[in-house]
């Protein structure tokens, strides 16, 4: 158990819809990272927050947004969903910016 | 930009065989290097790391040496077990990029009894 909790574990929705994925980092970790894992693209970095502030942005679509709340949990919002957004979305956290990340078990999104 | 390239899988080995998974990188700065492992149905876990040239990371019988001259960080294990079956990811992070990891495409390892 990494200590990072992601909900929901599985989500099935339709094209055009909007979903929210939630992540609770390990106790004490200030950084939260979001990654997308798909068969064709591999593991892609989406966005990072540090203590509530956006720190780094990767290949995140404009239809996607995220935020980190004062209690340090984070949410990833995906809107106007397309078939190609079907993927496993991982959240990870770290206490320092060393690259040693602790990953949750992921949220599997299926868009039909 | 920064990137990581791994040997393609899947790799299938018999139990007790020697394992090598190749990893090379391109980085604009001086990266730290990592191997992460993903067991079926789970998130990624840090396997080992190295933060400077010639450092050797090791854990659970796995080893990898940071080779700056060849920009490589190959993963090795002398005798694999069925329980090592997983997907292995090589990754790097560069100082002043907030600790985000850039991953290779992953190499699936299957160990047969």
Coordinates of N, CA and C in Angstrom, one line a residue:
Chain A
X1 N 0.8 -1.2 0.0 CA 0.0 0.0 0.0 C 0.9 1.2 0.0
X2 N 0.7 2.1 -1.1 CA 1.6 3.2 -1.2 C 1.2 4.4 -0.3
X3 N -0.1 4.4 0.2 CA -0.6 5.5 0.9 C -1.3 6.5 0.1
X4 N -1.3 6.3 -1.2 CA -2.0 7.3 -2.1 C -3.3 6.6 -2.5
X5 N -4.4 7.3 -2.3 CA -5.7 6.8 -2.6 C -6.4 7.5 -3.7
X6 N -6.9 6.7 -4.7 CA -7.5 7.3 -5.8 C -9.0 6.7 -5.9
X7 N -9.9 7.6 -6.2 CA -11.3 7.2 -6.5 C -11.8 7.9 -7.7
X8 N -12.7 7.3 -8.4 CA -13.1 5.9 -8.3 C -12.0 5.0 -9.0
X9 N -12.1 3.7 -8.7 CA -11.2 2.8 -9.4 C -11.5 2.5 -10.8
X10 N -12.8 2.5 -11.1 CA -13.3 2.2 -12.4 C -14.4 3.2 -12.7
X11 N -14.5 3.7 -14.0 CA -15.5 4.6 -14.4 C -15.8 4.4 -15.8
X12 N -17.1 4.2 -16.1 CA -17.6 4.1 -17.5 C -18.5 5.2 -17.8
X13 N -18.3 5.9 -18.9 CA -19.1 7.0 -19.2 C -19.2 7.1 -20.7
X14 N -20.0 8.1 -21.2 CA -20.2 8.3 -22.6 C -19.4 9.5 -23.2
X15 N -19.3 9.5 -24.5 CA -18.6 10.6 -25.1 C -19.4 11.9 -24.8
X16 N -18.7 13.0 -24.6 CA -19.3 14.3 -24.3 C -19.5 14.6 -22.9
X17 N -19.4 13.6 -22.0 CA -19.6 13.7 -20.6 C -18.4 14.3 -19.9
X18 N -18.6 14.6 -18.6 CA -17.5 15.2 -17.8 C -17.4 14.3 -16.5
X19 N -16.1 14.0 -16.1 CA -15.9 13.2 -14.9 C -14.8 13.9 -14.1
X20 N -14.8 13.5 -12.8 CA -13.8 14.0 -11.9 C -13.2 12.9 -11.2
X21 N -11.9 12.9 -11.2 CA -11.1 11.8 -10.5 C -10.4 12.5 -9.3
X22 N -10.4 11.7 -8.2 CA -9.9 12.3 -7.0 C -8.7 11.5 -6.5
X23 N -7.8 12.3 -5.8 CA -6.6 11.7 -5.3 C -6.3 12.3 -3.9
X24 N -6.0 11.4 -3.0 CA -5.6 11.8 -1.7 C -4.1 11.3 -1.5
X25 N -3.2 12.3 -1.4 CA -1.8 11.9 -1.3 C -1.4 11.3 0.0
X26 N -0.2 10.8 0.1 CA 0.3 10.3 1.4 C 0.4 11.4 2.4
X27 N 0.2 11.0 3.6 CA 0.2 12.0 4.7 C 1.6 12.7 4.7
X28 N 1.5 14.1 4.6 CA 2.7 14.9 4.6 C 3.3 15.2 3.3
X29 N 2.8 14.5 2.2 CA 3.3 14.9 0.9 C 2.7 16.1 0.3
X30 N 3.5 17.1 -0.1 CA 3.0 18.3 -0.6 C 2.8 18.3 -2.2
X31 N 3.5 17.5 -2.9 CA 3.4 17.4 -4.3 C 2.5 16.3 -4.8
X32 N 1.7 16.7 -5.8 CA 0.8 15.7 -6.4 C 1.0 15.8 -7.9
X33 N 1.1 14.6 -8.5 CA 1.3 14.5 -10.0 C 0.2 13.7 -10.6
X34 N -0.2 14.0 -11.8 CA -1.2 13.2 -12.5 C -0.5 12.7 -13.8
X35 N -0.7 11.4 -14.0 CA -0.2 10.8 -15.2 C -1.4 10.0 -15.9
X36 N -1.2 9.9 -17.3 CA -2.2 9.2 -18.1 C -1.4 8.0 -18.7
X37 N -2.0 6.8 -18.5 CA -1.3 5.6 -19.1 C -2.3 5.0 -20.1
X38 N -1.8 4.9 -21.4 CA -2.6 4.2 -22.4 C -1.6 3.3 -23.2
X39 N -2.2 2.4 -23.9 CA -1.4 1.4 -24.7 C -0.5 2.1 -25.7
X40 N -1.1 3.1 -26.4 CA -0.4 3.7 -27.5 C 0.6 4.8 -27.1
X41 N 0.2 5.5 -26.0 CA 1.1 6.7 -25.6 C 2.0 6.4 -24.4
X42 N 1.8 5.2 -23.7 CA 2.6 4.9 -22.5 C 2.2 5.8 -21.4
X43 N 3.1 6.1 -20.5 CA 2.9 7.0 -19.4 C 3.2 8.4 -19.7
X44 N 2.2 9.2 -19.7 CA 2.3 10.6 -20.0 C 2.1 11.5 -18.8
X45 N 3.0 12.4 -18.5 CA 2.9 13.4 -17.4 C 1.8 14.4 -17.9
X46 N 0.9 14.6 -17.0 CA -0.2 15.6 -17.2 C 0.1 17.0 -16.5
X47 N 0.2 16.9 -15.2 CA 0.3 18.1 -14.4 C 0.8 17.8 -13.0
X48 N 1.4 18.8 -12.4 CA 1.9 18.7 -11.0 C 1.5 19.9 -10.2
X49 N 1.1 19.6 -9.0 CA 0.8 20.7 -8.0 C 1.7 20.5 -6.8
X50 N 2.1 21.6 -6.2 CA 2.9 21.6 -5.0 C 2.2 22.6 -4.0
X51 N 1.7 22.0 -2.9 CA 1.1 22.8 -1.9 C 0.1 23.8 -2.4
X52 N -0.8 23.3 -3.3 CA -1.9 24.1 -3.8 C -1.6 24.9 -5.1
X53 N -0.3 25.0 -5.5 CA 0.0 25.8 -6.6 C 0.4 24.9 -7.8
X54 N 0.1 25.2 -9.0 CA 0.5 24.5 -10.2 C 2.0 24.7 -10.3
X55 N 2.7 23.5 -10.4 CA 4.2 23.6 -10.5 C 4.7 23.3 -11.9
X56 N 4.1 22.3 -12.6 CA 4.6 22.0 -13.9 C 3.4 21.4 -14.7
X57 N 3.5 21.6 -16.0 CA 2.4 21.2 -16.9 C 3.0 20.4 -18.0
X58 N 2.4 19.2 -18.3 CA 2.9 18.4 -19.4 C 1.9 18.4 -20.5
X59 N 1.6 17.2 -21.1 CA 0.8 17.1 -22.2 C -0.7 17.0 -21.8
X60 N -1.2 18.0 -21.1 CA -2.6 18.0 -20.7 C -3.4 18.8 -21.7
X61 N -4.5 18.2 -22.1 CA -5.4 18.8 -23.0 C -6.2 19.9 -22.4
X62 N -6.6 20.9 -23.2 CA -7.4 22.0 -22.7 C -8.7 21.6 -22.0
X63 N -9.2 20.4 -22.5 CA -10.5 19.9 -21.9 C -10.3 19.3 -20.5
X64 N -9.0 19.2 -20.1 CA -8.7 18.6 -18.8 C -8.2 19.8 -17.9
X65 N -8.6 19.7 -16.6 CA -8.1 20.6 -15.6 C -7.9 19.9 -14.3
X66 N -7.1 20.5 -13.5 CA -6.9 19.9 -12.2 C -6.7 21.0 -11.1
X67 N -6.8 20.6 -9.9 CA -6.5 21.5 -8.8 C -6.1 20.8 -7.6
X68 N -5.4 21.4 -6.7 CA -5.1 20.9 -5.4 C -5.7 21.7 -4.3
X69 N -6.4 21.1 -3.4 CA -7.1 21.8 -2.4 C -6.3 22.1 -1.1
X70 N -6.7 23.0 -0.2 CA -5.9 23.2 1.0 C -5.6 22.0 1.8
X71 N -6.5 21.0 1.8 CA -6.1 19.7 2.5 C -5.2 18.8 1.7
X72 N -4.7 19.3 0.6 CA -3.7 18.7 -0.3 C -4.3 17.6 -1.2
X73 N -5.6 17.2 -1.0 CA -6.1 16.3 -2.0 C -6.2 17.0 -3.4
X74 N -6.3 16.2 -4.4 CA -6.3 16.8 -5.8 C -7.4 16.2 -6.6
X75 N -7.9 16.9 -7.5 CA -8.9 16.4 -8.4 C -8.5 16.7 -9.9
X76 N -8.8 15.8 -10.7 CA -8.5 15.9 -12.2 C -9.9 15.9 -12.9
X77 N -10.2 17.0 -13.5 CA -11.5 17.1 -14.2 C -11.3 16.9 -15.7
X78 N -12.1 15.9 -16.3 CA -12.0 15.6 -17.7 C -13.3 15.9 -18.3
X79 N -13.4 16.8 -19.3 CA -14.7 17.2 -19.9 C -14.7 16.9 -21.4
X80 N -15.9 17.0 -21.9 CA -16.1 16.7 -23.4 C -15.4 15.5 -23.8
X81 N -15.6 14.4 -23.0 CA -14.8 13.2 -23.2 C -15.0 12.6 -24.6
X82 N -13.8 12.1 -25.1 CA -13.7 11.4 -26.3 C -13.3 10.0 -26.1
X83 N -13.5 9.2 -27.1 CA -13.1 7.8 -27.0 C -11.7 7.6 -26.7
X84 N -10.9 8.5 -27.2 CA -9.4 8.4 -27.0 C -9.0 8.8 -25.6
X85 N -9.9 9.3 -24.8 CA -9.5 9.6 -23.4 C -9.6 8.4 -22.5
X86 N -10.1 7.3 -23.0 CA -10.1 6.0 -22.3 C -8.6 5.6 -21.9
X87 N -8.4 5.5 -20.7 CA -7.0 5.2 -20.2 C -7.0 5.0 -18.7
X88 N -5.9 4.7 -18.2 CA -5.7 4.6 -16.7 C -5.0 5.9 -16.3
X89 N -5.6 6.5 -15.3 CA -5.1 7.8 -14.8 C -4.5 7.6 -13.4
X90 N -3.2 7.9 -13.3 CA -2.5 7.7 -12.0 C -2.3 9.0 -11.4
X91 N -2.4 9.0 -10.1 CA -2.0 10.1 -9.2 C -0.8 9.6 -8.4
X92 N 0.2 10.5 -8.2 CA 1.3 10.1 -7.4 C 1.6 11.3 -6.5
X93 N 2.3 11.0 -5.4 CA 2.7 12.1 -4.5 C 4.1 11.9 -4.0
X94 N 4.7 13.0 -3.6 CA 6.0 13.0 -3.0 C 6.2 14.1 -2.0
X95 N 7.1 13.9 -1.1 CA 7.3 14.9 -0.1 C 8.4 15.9 -0.5
X96 N 9.3 15.4 -1.4 CA 10.3 16.3 -1.9 C 10.3 16.2 -3.4
X97 N 11.0 17.0 -4.1 CA 11.0 17.0 -5.6 C 12.3 16.2 -6.0
X98 N 12.3 14.9 -5.7 CA 13.5 14.1 -6.0 C 13.2 13.1 -7.1
X99 N 12.0 13.0 -7.5 CA 11.7 11.9 -8.5 C 11.2 10.6 -7.8
X100 N 11.2 10.6 -6.5 CA 10.7 9.4 -5.8 C 9.3 9.6 -5.5
X101 N 8.5 9.0 -6.4 CA 7.0 9.2 -6.4 C 6.4 8.0 -5.8
X102 N 5.2 8.2 -5.1 CA 4.4 7.1 -4.6 C 3.1 7.1 -5.4
X103 N 2.8 6.0 -6.1 CA 1.7 6.0 -7.0 C 0.5 5.4 -6.4
X104 N -0.7 5.9 -6.7 CA -1.9 5.2 -6.4 C -2.2 4.1 -7.3
X105 N -3.3 3.4 -7.2 CA -3.6 2.2 -8.0 C -4.2 2.6 -9.3
X106 N -4.6 3.9 -9.4 CA -5.1 4.3 -10.7 C -6.6 4.3 -10.8
X107 N -7.1 5.2 -11.7 CA -8.6 5.2 -12.0 C -8.7 4.8 -13.5
X108 N -9.4 3.7 -13.7 CA -9.5 3.3 -15.1 C -10.8 3.9 -15.7
X109 N -10.6 4.8 -16.7 CA -11.7 5.5 -17.4 C -12.0 4.8 -18.7
X110 N -13.2 4.4 -18.9 CA -13.7 3.9 -20.2 C -14.7 4.8 -20.8
X111 N -14.5 5.3 -22.0 CA -15.4 6.2 -22.6 C -16.1 5.5 -23.8
X112 N -17.4 5.3 -23.7 CA -18.1 4.6 -24.8 C -18.8 5.5 -25.7
Chain B
X1 N 14.1 17.6 -26.4 CA 13.7 17.5 -25.0 C 14.2 16.3 -24.4
X2 N 13.9 16.2 -23.1 CA 14.3 15.0 -22.3 C 13.5 13.8 -22.7
X3 N 14.2 12.6 -22.8 CA 13.4 11.4 -23.1 C 14.2 10.2 -22.6
X4 N 13.4 9.1 -22.6 CA 13.9 7.8 -22.2 C 13.5 6.7 -23.2
X5 N 14.4 5.9 -23.6 CA 14.1 4.8 -24.5 C 14.5 3.5 -23.9
X6 N 13.5 2.6 -23.9 CA 13.8 1.2 -23.4 C 13.7 0.2 -24.5
X7 N 14.3 -1.0 -24.2 CA 14.1 -2.0 -25.2 C 12.7 -2.5 -25.2
X8 N 12.2 -2.9 -26.3 CA 10.8 -3.3 -26.5 C 10.6 -4.7 -25.9
X9 N 9.4 -4.9 -25.4 CA 9.1 -6.2 -24.9 C 8.0 -6.8 -25.8
X10 N 7.4 -7.9 -25.3 CA 7.6 -8.5 -24.1 C 8.9 -9.4 -24.0
X11 N 9.4 -9.5 -22.9 CA 10.6 -10.3 -22.6 C 10.1 -11.6 -21.9
X12 N 10.4 -12.7 -22.4 CA 10.0 -14.0 -21.7 C 11.2 -14.7 -21.4
X13 N 11.3 -15.1 -20.1 CA 12.5 -15.8 -19.6 C 12.0 -17.0 -18.7
X14 N 12.9 -18.0 -18.6 CA 12.7 -19.1 -17.7 C 13.2 -18.7 -16.3
X15 N 12.6 -19.3 -15.3 CA 13.0 -19.0 -13.9 C 14.5 -19.3 -13.8
X16 N 15.2 -18.4 -13.0 CA 16.7 -18.4 -12.8 C 17.5 -17.9 -13.9
X17 N 16.9 -17.5 -15.0 CA 17.7 -16.9 -16.1 C 18.2 -15.5 -15.7
X18 N 19.2 -15.0 -16.5 CA 19.7 -13.7 -16.3 C 18.9 -12.7 -17.1
X19 N 18.6 -11.5 -16.4 CA 17.8 -10.5 -17.0 C 18.6 -9.3 -17.3
X20 N 18.4 -8.7 -18.5 CA 18.9 -7.4 -18.8 C 17.8 -6.6 -19.6
X21 N 17.4 -5.5 -19.1 CA 16.5 -4.6 -19.8 C 17.3 -3.3 -20.1
X22 N 17.4 -3.0 -21.4 CA 18.2 -1.8 -21.7 C 17.4 -0.5 -21.6
X23 N 18.1 0.5 -21.2 CA 17.5 1.9 -21.1 C 18.6 2.9 -21.4
X24 N 18.3 3.8 -22.3 CA 19.1 4.9 -22.6 C 18.3 6.2 -22.5
X25 N 19.0 7.3 -22.2 CA 18.3 8.5 -22.0 C 18.9 9.7 -22.7
X26 N 18.1 10.7 -22.9 CA 18.6 12.0 -23.4 C 18.1 13.1 -22.4
X27 N 19.0 13.9 -21.9 CA 18.6 14.9 -21.0 C 19.4 16.2 -21.2
X28 N 18.8 17.3 -21.0 CA 19.4 18.6 -21.2 C 20.2 19.0 -19.9
X29 N 19.8 18.5 -18.8 CA 20.6 18.8 -17.6 C 21.2 17.5 -17.1
X30 N 21.4 17.4 -15.8 CA 22.1 16.3 -15.2 C 21.0 15.5 -14.4
X31 N 20.5 14.4 -15.0 CA 19.3 13.7 -14.5 C 19.6 12.8 -13.3
X32 N 18.6 12.5 -12.6 CA 18.6 11.4 -11.7 C 17.8 10.3 -12.4
X33 N 18.2 9.0 -12.2 CA 17.6 7.9 -13.0 C 17.0 6.9 -12.1
X34 N 15.9 6.3 -12.6 CA 15.1 5.5 -11.8 C 14.6 4.2 -12.6
X35 N 14.3 3.2 -11.9 CA 13.5 2.1 -12.4 C 12.3 1.9 -11.5
X36 N 11.2 1.9 -12.1 CA 9.9 1.6 -11.5 C 9.3 0.3 -12.0
X37 N 8.6 -0.4 -11.1 CA 8.0 -1.6 -11.5 C 6.4 -1.6 -11.3
X38 N 5.7 -2.1 -12.2 CA 4.3 -2.2 -12.1 C 3.8 -3.6 -12.2
X39 N 3.3 -4.1 -11.1 CA 2.8 -5.5 -11.0 C 1.3 -5.4 -11.5
X40 N 0.8 -6.5 -12.1 CA -0.5 -6.5 -12.6 C -1.6 -6.0 -11.7
X41 N -2.4 -5.0 -12.2 CA -3.4 -4.4 -11.4 C -3.0 -3.4 -10.3
X42 N -1.7 -3.1 -10.3 CA -1.3 -2.2 -9.3 C -0.7 -0.9 -9.9
X43 N -0.4 0.1 -9.0 CA 0.3 1.3 -9.4 C 1.8 1.0 -9.5
X44 N 2.6 2.0 -9.9 CA 4.0 1.8 -10.1 C 4.7 2.0 -8.7
X45 N 5.8 1.2 -8.5 CA 6.5 1.3 -7.3 C 8.0 1.5 -7.7
X46 N 8.7 2.3 -6.9 CA 10.1 2.6 -7.1 C 10.8 1.3 -6.8
X47 N 11.7 0.9 -7.8 CA 12.5 -0.3 -7.6 C 13.9 0.1 -7.2
X48 N 14.5 1.0 -7.9 CA 15.9 1.5 -7.5 C 16.1 2.9 -8.2
X49 N 17.2 3.5 -7.7 CA 17.5 4.8 -8.3 C 19.0 5.1 -8.2
X50 N 19.5 6.0 -9.0 CA 20.9 6.5 -9.0 C 20.9 8.0 -9.3
X51 N 21.6 8.8 -8.6 CA 21.5 10.2 -8.7 C 22.7 10.8 -9.4
X52 N 23.8 10.1 -9.5 CA 25.0 10.6 -10.2 C 25.8 9.6 -10.9
X53 N 26.6 10.0 -11.8 CA 27.4 9.1 -12.6 C 28.1 8.1 -11.8
X54 N 28.1 6.8 -12.3 CA 28.8 5.7 -11.7 C 28.1 5.1 -10.5
X55 N 27.0 5.8 -10.0 CA 26.2 5.2 -8.9 C 25.6 4.0 -9.3
X56 N 25.5 3.0 -8.4 CA 24.8 1.8 -8.7 C 23.6 1.7 -7.7
X57 N 22.4 1.6 -8.3 CA 21.2 1.4 -7.5 C 20.9 -0.1 -7.4
X58 N 20.4 -0.5 -6.3 CA 20.1 -2.0 -6.2 C 19.0 -2.2 -5.2
X59 N 18.2 -3.2 -5.5 CA 17.1 -3.6 -4.6 C 16.5 -4.9 -5.1
X60 N 16.2 -5.8 -4.1 CA 15.6 -7.1 -4.4 C 16.3 -7.9 -5.5
X61 N 17.6 -7.7 -5.5 CA 18.4 -8.5 -6.4 C 18.6 -7.8 -7.8
X62 N 17.9 -6.7 -8.0 CA 18.0 -5.9 -9.2 C 19.1 -4.9 -9.1
X63 N 19.8 -4.6 -10.1 CA 20.9 -3.6 -10.1 C 20.8 -2.8 -11.4
X64 N 21.3 -1.5 -11.3 CA 21.5 -0.7 -12.5 C 22.5 0.3 -12.2
X65 N 23.4 0.6 -13.2 CA 24.5 1.5 -13.0 C 24.4 2.7 -13.9
X66 N 24.5 3.9 -13.3 CA 24.3 5.2 -14.1 C 25.6 5.4 -14.9
X67 N 25.5 5.3 -16.2 CA 26.6 5.4 -17.1 C 26.5 6.7 -17.9
X68 N 27.2 7.7 -17.5 CA 27.0 9.0 -18.2 C 27.6 9.0 -19.6
X69 N 28.7 8.2 -19.7 CA 29.4 8.2 -21.0 C 28.6 7.6 -22.1
X70 N 27.7 6.6 -21.7 CA 26.9 5.9 -22.7 C 25.4 6.3 -22.5
X71 N 25.1 7.3 -21.6 CA 23.8 7.7 -21.3 C 22.9 6.5 -21.1
X72 N 23.3 5.6 -20.3 CA 22.5 4.4 -20.1 C 22.3 4.1 -18.6
X73 N 21.3 3.2 -18.4 CA 20.9 2.8 -17.0 C 20.2 1.5 -17.2
X74 N 21.0 0.4 -17.6 CA 20.4 -0.9 -17.9 C 20.1 -1.6 -16.6
X75 N 18.9 -2.3 -16.6 CA 18.5 -3.0 -15.4 C 18.9 -4.5 -15.5
X76 N 19.5 -5.1 -14.5 CA 20.0 -6.4 -14.5 C 19.5 -7.2 -13.2
X77 N 19.3 -8.5 -13.4 CA 19.1 -9.4 -12.3 C 19.7 -10.7 -12.6
X78 N 20.4 -11.3 -11.7 CA 21.2 -12.5 -12.0 C 20.3 -13.7 -12.1
X79 N 19.2 -13.8 -11.4 CA 18.4 -15.0 -11.4 C 16.9 -14.6 -11.2
X80 N 16.1 -14.5 -12.2 CA 14.7 -14.0 -12.1 C 13.8 -15.1 -11.5
X81 N 12.8 -14.7 -10.9 CA 11.7 -15.6 -10.4 C 10.4 -15.3 -11.0
X82 N 9.5 -16.2 -10.9 CA 8.2 -16.0 -11.5 C 7.5 -14.7 -10.9
X83 N 7.8 -14.4 -9.7 CA 7.2 -13.3 -9.0 C 7.8 -11.9 -9.5
X84 N 8.8 -12.0 -10.4 CA 9.3 -10.8 -11.0 C 8.6 -10.4 -12.2
X85 N 7.6 -11.2 -12.7 CA 6.8 -10.9 -13.8 C 6.0 -9.6 -13.6
X86 N 6.3 -8.6 -14.4 CA 5.7 -7.3 -14.2 C 6.1 -6.4 -15.4
X87 N 5.7 -5.2 -15.4 CA 6.2 -4.2 -16.4 C 7.2 -3.3 -15.7
X88 N 8.4 -3.1 -16.4 CA 9.4 -2.3 -15.8 C 9.6 -1.0 -16.6
X89 N 9.7 0.1 -15.9 CA 9.8 1.4 -16.5 C 11.1 2.1 -16.1
X90 N 11.8 2.6 -17.0 CA 13.0 3.4 -16.8 C 12.5 4.9 -16.8
X91 N 13.1 5.7 -15.9 CA 12.6 7.1 -15.9 C 13.7 8.0 -15.5
X92 N 13.5 9.3 -15.8 CA 14.5 10.3 -15.3 C 13.8 11.5 -14.8
X93 N 14.5 12.2 -14.0 CA 14.0 13.5 -13.6 C 15.2 14.5 -13.6
X94 N 15.0 15.7 -13.9 CA 16.0 16.7 -14.0 C 15.8 17.7 -13.0
X95 N 16.9 18.1 -12.3 CA 16.8 19.2 -11.3 C 16.1 20.4 -11.8
X96 N 15.3 21.0 -11.0 CA 14.6 22.3 -11.3 C 13.4 22.1 -12.2
X97 N 13.0 20.8 -12.4 CA 11.7 20.5 -13.1 C 10.7 20.0 -12.1
X98 N 10.8 20.2 -10.9 CA 9.8 19.9 -9.9 C 9.6 18.5 -9.5
X99 N 10.6 17.7 -9.9 CA 10.5 16.2 -9.6 C 9.7 15.4 -10.5
X100 N 9.1 16.0 -11.6 CA 8.3 15.2 -12.5 C 9.2 14.1 -13.1
X101 N 8.6 13.0 -13.4 CA 9.3 11.9 -14.0 C 9.0 11.8 -15.5
X102 N 10.0 11.5 -16.3 CA 9.8 11.2 -17.7 C 10.0 9.7 -17.8
X103 N 9.1 9.0 -18.3 CA 9.1 7.5 -18.4 C 9.5 7.0 -19.8
X104 N 10.1 5.9 -19.8 CA 10.2 5.1 -21.1 C 8.9 4.4 -21.3
X105 N 8.8 3.7 -22.4 CA 7.6 3.1 -22.8 C 7.2 1.8 -22.0
X106 N 8.1 1.4 -21.2 CA 7.9 0.2 -20.3 C 8.3 -1.1 -21.1
X107 N 8.7 -2.1 -20.3 CA 9.1 -3.4 -20.9 C 8.4 -4.5 -20.0
X108 N 7.6 -5.3 -20.7 CA 6.9 -6.3 -20.0 C 7.8 -7.5 -19.8
X109 N 7.9 -8.0 -18.6 CA 8.7 -9.2 -18.4 C 7.8 -10.3 -17.9
X110 N 7.9 -11.5 -18.5 CA 7.2 -12.7 -18.2 C 8.2 -13.8 -17.8
X111 N 8.1 -14.3 -16.6 CA 9.0 -15.4 -16.2 C 8.2 -16.7 -16.0
X112 N 8.7 -17.7 -16.8 CA 8.0 -19.0 -16.7 C 8.7 -19.9 -15.8
X113 N 7.9 -20.8 -15.1 CA 8.5 -21.7 -14.2 C 9.3 -22.8 -15.0

